[in-house]
Coordinates of C-alpha atoms in Angstrom, one line a residue:
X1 CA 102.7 210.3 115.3
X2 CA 99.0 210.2 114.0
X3 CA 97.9 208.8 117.3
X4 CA 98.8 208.8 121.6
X5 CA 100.6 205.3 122.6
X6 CA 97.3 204.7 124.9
X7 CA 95.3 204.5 121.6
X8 CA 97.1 202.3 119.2
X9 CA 95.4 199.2 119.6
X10 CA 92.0 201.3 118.6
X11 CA 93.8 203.6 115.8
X12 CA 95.4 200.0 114.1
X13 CA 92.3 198.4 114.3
X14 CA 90.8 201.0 112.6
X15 CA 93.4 202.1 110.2
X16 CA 95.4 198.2 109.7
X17 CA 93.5 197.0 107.3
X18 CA 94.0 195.3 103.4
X19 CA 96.8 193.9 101.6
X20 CA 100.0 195.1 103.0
X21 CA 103.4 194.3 100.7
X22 CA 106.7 193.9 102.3
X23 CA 109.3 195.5 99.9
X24 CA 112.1 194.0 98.4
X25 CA 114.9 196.4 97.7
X26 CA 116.6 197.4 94.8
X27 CA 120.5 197.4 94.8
X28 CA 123.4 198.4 91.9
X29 CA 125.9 195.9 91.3
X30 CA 128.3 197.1 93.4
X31 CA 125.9 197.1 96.4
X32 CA 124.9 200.6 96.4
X33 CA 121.3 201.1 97.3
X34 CA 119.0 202.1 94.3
X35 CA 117.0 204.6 96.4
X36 CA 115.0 206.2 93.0
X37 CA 114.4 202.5 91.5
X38 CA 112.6 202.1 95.4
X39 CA 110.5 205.2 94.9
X40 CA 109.8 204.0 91.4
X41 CA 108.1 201.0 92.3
X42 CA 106.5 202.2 95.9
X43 CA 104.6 204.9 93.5
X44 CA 103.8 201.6 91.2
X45 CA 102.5 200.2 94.1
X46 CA 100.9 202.5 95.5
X47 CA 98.9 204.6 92.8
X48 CA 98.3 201.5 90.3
X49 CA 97.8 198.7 92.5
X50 CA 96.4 200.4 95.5
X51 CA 98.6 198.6 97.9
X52 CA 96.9 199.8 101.5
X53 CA 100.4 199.7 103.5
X54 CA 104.3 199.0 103.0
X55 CA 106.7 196.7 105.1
X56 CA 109.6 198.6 105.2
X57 CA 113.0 197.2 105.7
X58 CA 112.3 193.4 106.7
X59 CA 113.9 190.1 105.7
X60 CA 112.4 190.9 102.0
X61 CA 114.3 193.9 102.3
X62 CA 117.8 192.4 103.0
X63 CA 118.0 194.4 106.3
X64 CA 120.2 192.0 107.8
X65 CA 122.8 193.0 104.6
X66 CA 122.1 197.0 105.4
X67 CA 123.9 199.1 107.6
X68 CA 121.8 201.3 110.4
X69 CA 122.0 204.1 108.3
X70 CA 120.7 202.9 105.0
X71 CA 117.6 200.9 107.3
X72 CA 116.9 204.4 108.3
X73 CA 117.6 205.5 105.2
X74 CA 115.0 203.1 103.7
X75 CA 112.5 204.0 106.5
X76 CA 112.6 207.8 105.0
X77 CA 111.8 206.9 101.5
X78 CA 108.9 205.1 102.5
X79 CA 107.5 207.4 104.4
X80 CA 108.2 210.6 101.7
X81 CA 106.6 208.4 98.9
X82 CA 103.2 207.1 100.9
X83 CA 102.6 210.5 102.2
X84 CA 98.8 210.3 103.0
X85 CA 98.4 207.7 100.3
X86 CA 99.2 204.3 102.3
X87 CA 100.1 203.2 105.9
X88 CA 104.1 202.2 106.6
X89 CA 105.3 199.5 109.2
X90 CA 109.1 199.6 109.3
X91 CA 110.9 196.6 110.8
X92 CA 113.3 197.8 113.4
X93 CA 114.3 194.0 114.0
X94 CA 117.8 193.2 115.4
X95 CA 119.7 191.4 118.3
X96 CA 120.8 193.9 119.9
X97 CA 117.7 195.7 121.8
X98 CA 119.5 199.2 121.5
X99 CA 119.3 198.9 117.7
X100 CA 115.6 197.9 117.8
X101 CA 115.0 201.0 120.3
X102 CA 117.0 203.5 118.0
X103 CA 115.1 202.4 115.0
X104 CA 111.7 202.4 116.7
X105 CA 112.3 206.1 117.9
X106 CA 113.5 206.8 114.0
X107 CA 110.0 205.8 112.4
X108 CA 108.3 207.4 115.5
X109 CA 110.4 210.6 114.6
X110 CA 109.7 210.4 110.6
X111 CA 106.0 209.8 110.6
X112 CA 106.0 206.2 110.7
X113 CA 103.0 204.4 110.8
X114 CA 103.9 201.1 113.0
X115 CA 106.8 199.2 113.5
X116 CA 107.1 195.2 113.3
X117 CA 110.0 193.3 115.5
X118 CA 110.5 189.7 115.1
X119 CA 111.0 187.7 117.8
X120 CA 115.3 187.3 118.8
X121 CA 117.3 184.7 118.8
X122 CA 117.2 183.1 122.3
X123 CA 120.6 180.9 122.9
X124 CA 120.0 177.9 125.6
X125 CA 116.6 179.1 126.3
X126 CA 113.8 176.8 126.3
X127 CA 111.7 178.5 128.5
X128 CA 110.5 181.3 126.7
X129 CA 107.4 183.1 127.9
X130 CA 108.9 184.9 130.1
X131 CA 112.0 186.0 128.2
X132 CA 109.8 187.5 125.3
X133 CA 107.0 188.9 127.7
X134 CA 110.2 191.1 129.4
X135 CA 111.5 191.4 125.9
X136 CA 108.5 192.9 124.0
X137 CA 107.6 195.0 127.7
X138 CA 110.8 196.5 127.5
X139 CA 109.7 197.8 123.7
X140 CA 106.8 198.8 125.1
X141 CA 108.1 200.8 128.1
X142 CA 110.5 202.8 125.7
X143 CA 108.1 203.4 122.5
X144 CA 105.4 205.0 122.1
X145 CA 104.8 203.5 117.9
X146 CA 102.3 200.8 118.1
X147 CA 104.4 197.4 117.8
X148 CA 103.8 194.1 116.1
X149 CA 105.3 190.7 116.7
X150 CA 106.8 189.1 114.7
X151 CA 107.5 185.2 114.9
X152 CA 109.2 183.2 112.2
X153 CA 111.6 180.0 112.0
X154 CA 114.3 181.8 111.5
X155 CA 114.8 182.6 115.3
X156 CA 114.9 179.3 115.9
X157 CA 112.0 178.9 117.4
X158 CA 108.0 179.9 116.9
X159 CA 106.0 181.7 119.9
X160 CA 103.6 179.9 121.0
X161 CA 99.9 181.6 120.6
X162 CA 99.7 181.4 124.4
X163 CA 102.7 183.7 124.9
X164 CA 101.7 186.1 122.0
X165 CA 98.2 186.2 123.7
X166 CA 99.9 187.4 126.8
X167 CA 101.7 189.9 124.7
X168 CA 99.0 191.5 123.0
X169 CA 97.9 192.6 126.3
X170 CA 101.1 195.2 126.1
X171 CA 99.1 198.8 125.4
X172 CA 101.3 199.8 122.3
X173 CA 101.1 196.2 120.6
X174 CA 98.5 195.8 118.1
X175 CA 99.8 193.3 115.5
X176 CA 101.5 190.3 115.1
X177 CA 102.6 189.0 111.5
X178 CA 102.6 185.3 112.7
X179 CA 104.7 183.1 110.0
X180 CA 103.7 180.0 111.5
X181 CA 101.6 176.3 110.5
X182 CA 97.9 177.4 110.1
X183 CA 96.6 175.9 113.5
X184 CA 98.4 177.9 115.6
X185 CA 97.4 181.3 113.5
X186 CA 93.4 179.9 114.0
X187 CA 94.2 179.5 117.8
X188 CA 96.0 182.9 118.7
X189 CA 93.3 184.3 116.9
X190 CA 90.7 183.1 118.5
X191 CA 92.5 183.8 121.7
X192 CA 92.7 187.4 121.0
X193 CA 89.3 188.3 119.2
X194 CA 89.4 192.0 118.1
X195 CA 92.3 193.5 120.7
X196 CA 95.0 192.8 117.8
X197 CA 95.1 192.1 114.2
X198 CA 96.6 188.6 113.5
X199 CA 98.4 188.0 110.3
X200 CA 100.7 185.6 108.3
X201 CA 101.8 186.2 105.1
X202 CA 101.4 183.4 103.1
X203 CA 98.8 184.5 99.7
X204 CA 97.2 181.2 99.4
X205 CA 95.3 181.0 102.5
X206 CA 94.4 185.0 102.4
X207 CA 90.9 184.4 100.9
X208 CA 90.1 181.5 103.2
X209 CA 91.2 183.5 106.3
X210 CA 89.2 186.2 105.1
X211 CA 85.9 183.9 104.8
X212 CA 86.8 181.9 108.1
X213 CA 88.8 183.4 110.3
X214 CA 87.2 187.2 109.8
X215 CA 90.4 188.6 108.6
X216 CA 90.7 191.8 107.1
X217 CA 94.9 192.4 107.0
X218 CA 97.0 190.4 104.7
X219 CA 100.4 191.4 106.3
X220 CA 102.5 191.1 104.4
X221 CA 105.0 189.6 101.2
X222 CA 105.5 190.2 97.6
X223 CA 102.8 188.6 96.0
X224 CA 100.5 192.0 96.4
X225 CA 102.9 193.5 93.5
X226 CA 104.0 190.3 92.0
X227 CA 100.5 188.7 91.2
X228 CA 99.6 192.1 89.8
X229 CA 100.0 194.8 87.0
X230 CA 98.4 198.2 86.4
X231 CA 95.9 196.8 84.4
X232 CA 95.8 192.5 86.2
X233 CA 94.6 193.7 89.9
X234 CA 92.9 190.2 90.7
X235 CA 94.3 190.2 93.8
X236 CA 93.2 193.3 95.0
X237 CA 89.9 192.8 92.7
X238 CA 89.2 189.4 94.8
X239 CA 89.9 190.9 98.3
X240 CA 87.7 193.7 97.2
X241 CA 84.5 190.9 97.1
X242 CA 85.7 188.7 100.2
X243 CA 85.6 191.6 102.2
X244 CA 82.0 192.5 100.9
X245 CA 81.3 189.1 101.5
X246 CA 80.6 188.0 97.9
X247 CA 83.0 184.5 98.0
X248 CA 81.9 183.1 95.3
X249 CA 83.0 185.7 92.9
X250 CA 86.3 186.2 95.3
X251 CA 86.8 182.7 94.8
X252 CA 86.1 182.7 90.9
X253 CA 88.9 185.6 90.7
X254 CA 91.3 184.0 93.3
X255 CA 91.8 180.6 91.3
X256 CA 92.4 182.4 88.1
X257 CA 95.6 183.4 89.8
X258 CA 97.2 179.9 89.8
X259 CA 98.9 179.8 86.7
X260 CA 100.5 183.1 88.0
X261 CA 101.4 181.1 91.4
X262 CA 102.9 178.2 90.1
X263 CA 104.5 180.2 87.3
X264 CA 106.5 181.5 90.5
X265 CA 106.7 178.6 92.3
X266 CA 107.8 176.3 90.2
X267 CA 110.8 179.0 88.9
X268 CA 112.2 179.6 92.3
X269 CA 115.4 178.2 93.4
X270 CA 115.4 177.1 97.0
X271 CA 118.5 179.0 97.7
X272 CA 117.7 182.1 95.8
X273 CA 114.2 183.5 96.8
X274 CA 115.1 187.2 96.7
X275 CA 116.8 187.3 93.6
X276 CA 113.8 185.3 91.8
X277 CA 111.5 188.2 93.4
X278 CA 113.5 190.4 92.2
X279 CA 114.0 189.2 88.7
X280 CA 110.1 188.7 88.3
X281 CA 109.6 192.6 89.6
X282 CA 111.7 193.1 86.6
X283 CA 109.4 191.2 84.1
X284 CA 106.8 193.0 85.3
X285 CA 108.2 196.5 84.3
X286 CA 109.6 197.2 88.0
X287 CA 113.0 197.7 89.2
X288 CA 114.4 194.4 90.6
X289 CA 118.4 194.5 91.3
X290 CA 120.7 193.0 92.3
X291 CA 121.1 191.2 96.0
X292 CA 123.8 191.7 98.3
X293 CA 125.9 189.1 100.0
X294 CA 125.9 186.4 100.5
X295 CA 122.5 185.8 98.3
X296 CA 123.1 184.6 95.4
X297 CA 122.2 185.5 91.7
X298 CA 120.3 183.4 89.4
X299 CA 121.9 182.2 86.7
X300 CA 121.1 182.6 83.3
X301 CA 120.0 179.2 82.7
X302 CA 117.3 180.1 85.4
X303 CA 116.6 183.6 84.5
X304 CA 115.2 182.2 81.2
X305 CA 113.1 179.2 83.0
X306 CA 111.4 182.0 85.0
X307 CA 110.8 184.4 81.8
X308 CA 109.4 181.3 79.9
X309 CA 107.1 180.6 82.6
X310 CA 106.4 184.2 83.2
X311 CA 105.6 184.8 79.5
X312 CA 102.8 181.4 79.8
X313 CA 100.9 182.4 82.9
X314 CA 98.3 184.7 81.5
X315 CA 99.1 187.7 83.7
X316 CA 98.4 190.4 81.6
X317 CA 101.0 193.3 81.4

């Protein structure tokens, strides 16, 4: 590791910084994993985009479809391909605590930069401060890595910013990537001030959480390397002047984007965002795939909506 478990909170607030992508991951027909389509894009990412850091192996990722090999698997090839070039987080999120504990010793082994675990799933529970203090301790007590939260709807639940306040207070926690209604983002965050980095990832409040909340970590989807081509960086071109503190220009750059957003948008099933992603990392010159199951494929009829739309957005190749 690049730093001792009693400085992570100092090393990520140094080093945790710009737009972070979570990866979506390529796979063959039959399921296999596309493991040089992967390194194809990260370098895409990476050396034309300048993407700062990668979120290894989340829900973007499929990980919940990928056997503990392959997520470890995945962890490796991020790590090989950033090198010294950008930061890694890997998601060692699972039910079962031993998982998350052998995956969180894996990145630590490999080089890992951080590693992000979503909150679990907490049956007949509804007093849950407690339950995810112990929870996110226990991480603490048995890794060194710096950790970020991780709360989403899909464990049923969202943590409230009074229980991730406590949290933060772990020594080895330094993140959270908090998928959650914008008020209770503003709140933990001003509950916290500098001793962790708050984040969500939704792209269309980055610039405004940049001017008023003081934000400088967009952690992390797809839209770093799916608003953006080698030679179309807006995004990166508009953080670039919000983060200098020239908003109006950041502003001027950010709303050119919105043909490109509701190009997306308006193409993307409700029940198929990951193969949409993928399909559009395709029409960008990336390698998409195929998902695995149960995710479903778009159809043609849908495929060609999205290229039309694609094709009229003004997001120049």
């Amino acid at each position: 590791m690049k730093y001792q478990k009693a400085d992570a909170k100092a090393y990520a607030k140094e080093h945790m910084r710009g737009i972070w992508a979570a990866a979506l991951n390529p796979f063959e027909a039959d399921g296999a994993f596309n493991e040089a389509g992967l390194r194809s894009n990260i370098r895409h990412w990476i050396d034309d985009l300048e993407i700062a850091g990668l979120f290894i192996a989340g829900k973007q990722g499929e990980f919940w479809a990928m056997s503990l090999e392959e997520r470890k698997r995945n962890m490796e090839i991020a790590v090989d391909e950033c090198g010294a070039k950008a930061a890694t987080i890997m998601s060692a999120s699972d039910q079962n605590v031993d998982t998350v504990l052998d995956l969180g010793r894996h990145a630590q082994n490999i080089g890992a930069d951080y590693i992000v675990v979503h909150a679990p799933m907490l049956s007949f529970c509804h007093d849950r401060d407690e339950v995810l203090h112990n929870y996110y301790r226990h991480l603490c007590d048995n890794l060194d890595i710096g950790i970020a939260m991780w709360s989403h709807p899909d464990s049923g639940y969202l943590m409230a910013p009074e229980t991730c306040a406590r949290i933060a207070e772990l020594p080895n926690i330094v993140a959270i990537k908090y998928s959650v209604p914008r008020e209770m983002y503003v709140r933990l965050t001003q509950m916290v001030g500098d001793k962790i980095q708050v984040s969500t990832s939704l792209e269309d409040d980055w610039l405004r959480n940049i001017e008023e909340l003081g934000w400088d970590l967009y952690l992390c989807s797809s839209p770093p390397y799916q608003l953006q081509t080698a030679t179309d960086r807006r995004m990166h071109e508009y953080t670039q002047a919000a983060l200098a503190g020239d908003f109006k220009t950041a502003h001027q750059i950010s709303t050119s984007l919105d043909p490109v957003r509701q190009a997306i948008k308006s193409t993307k099933p409700a029940g198929k965002p990951t193969a949409h992603g993928k399909y559009w990392q395709e029409l960008l010159g990336q390698v998409g795939g195929h998902v695995r199951f149960p995710m479903l494929e778009l159809t043609q009829a849908e495929k060609d909506a999205t290229r039309q739309a694609f094709e009229g957005c003004g997001l120049r190749p």
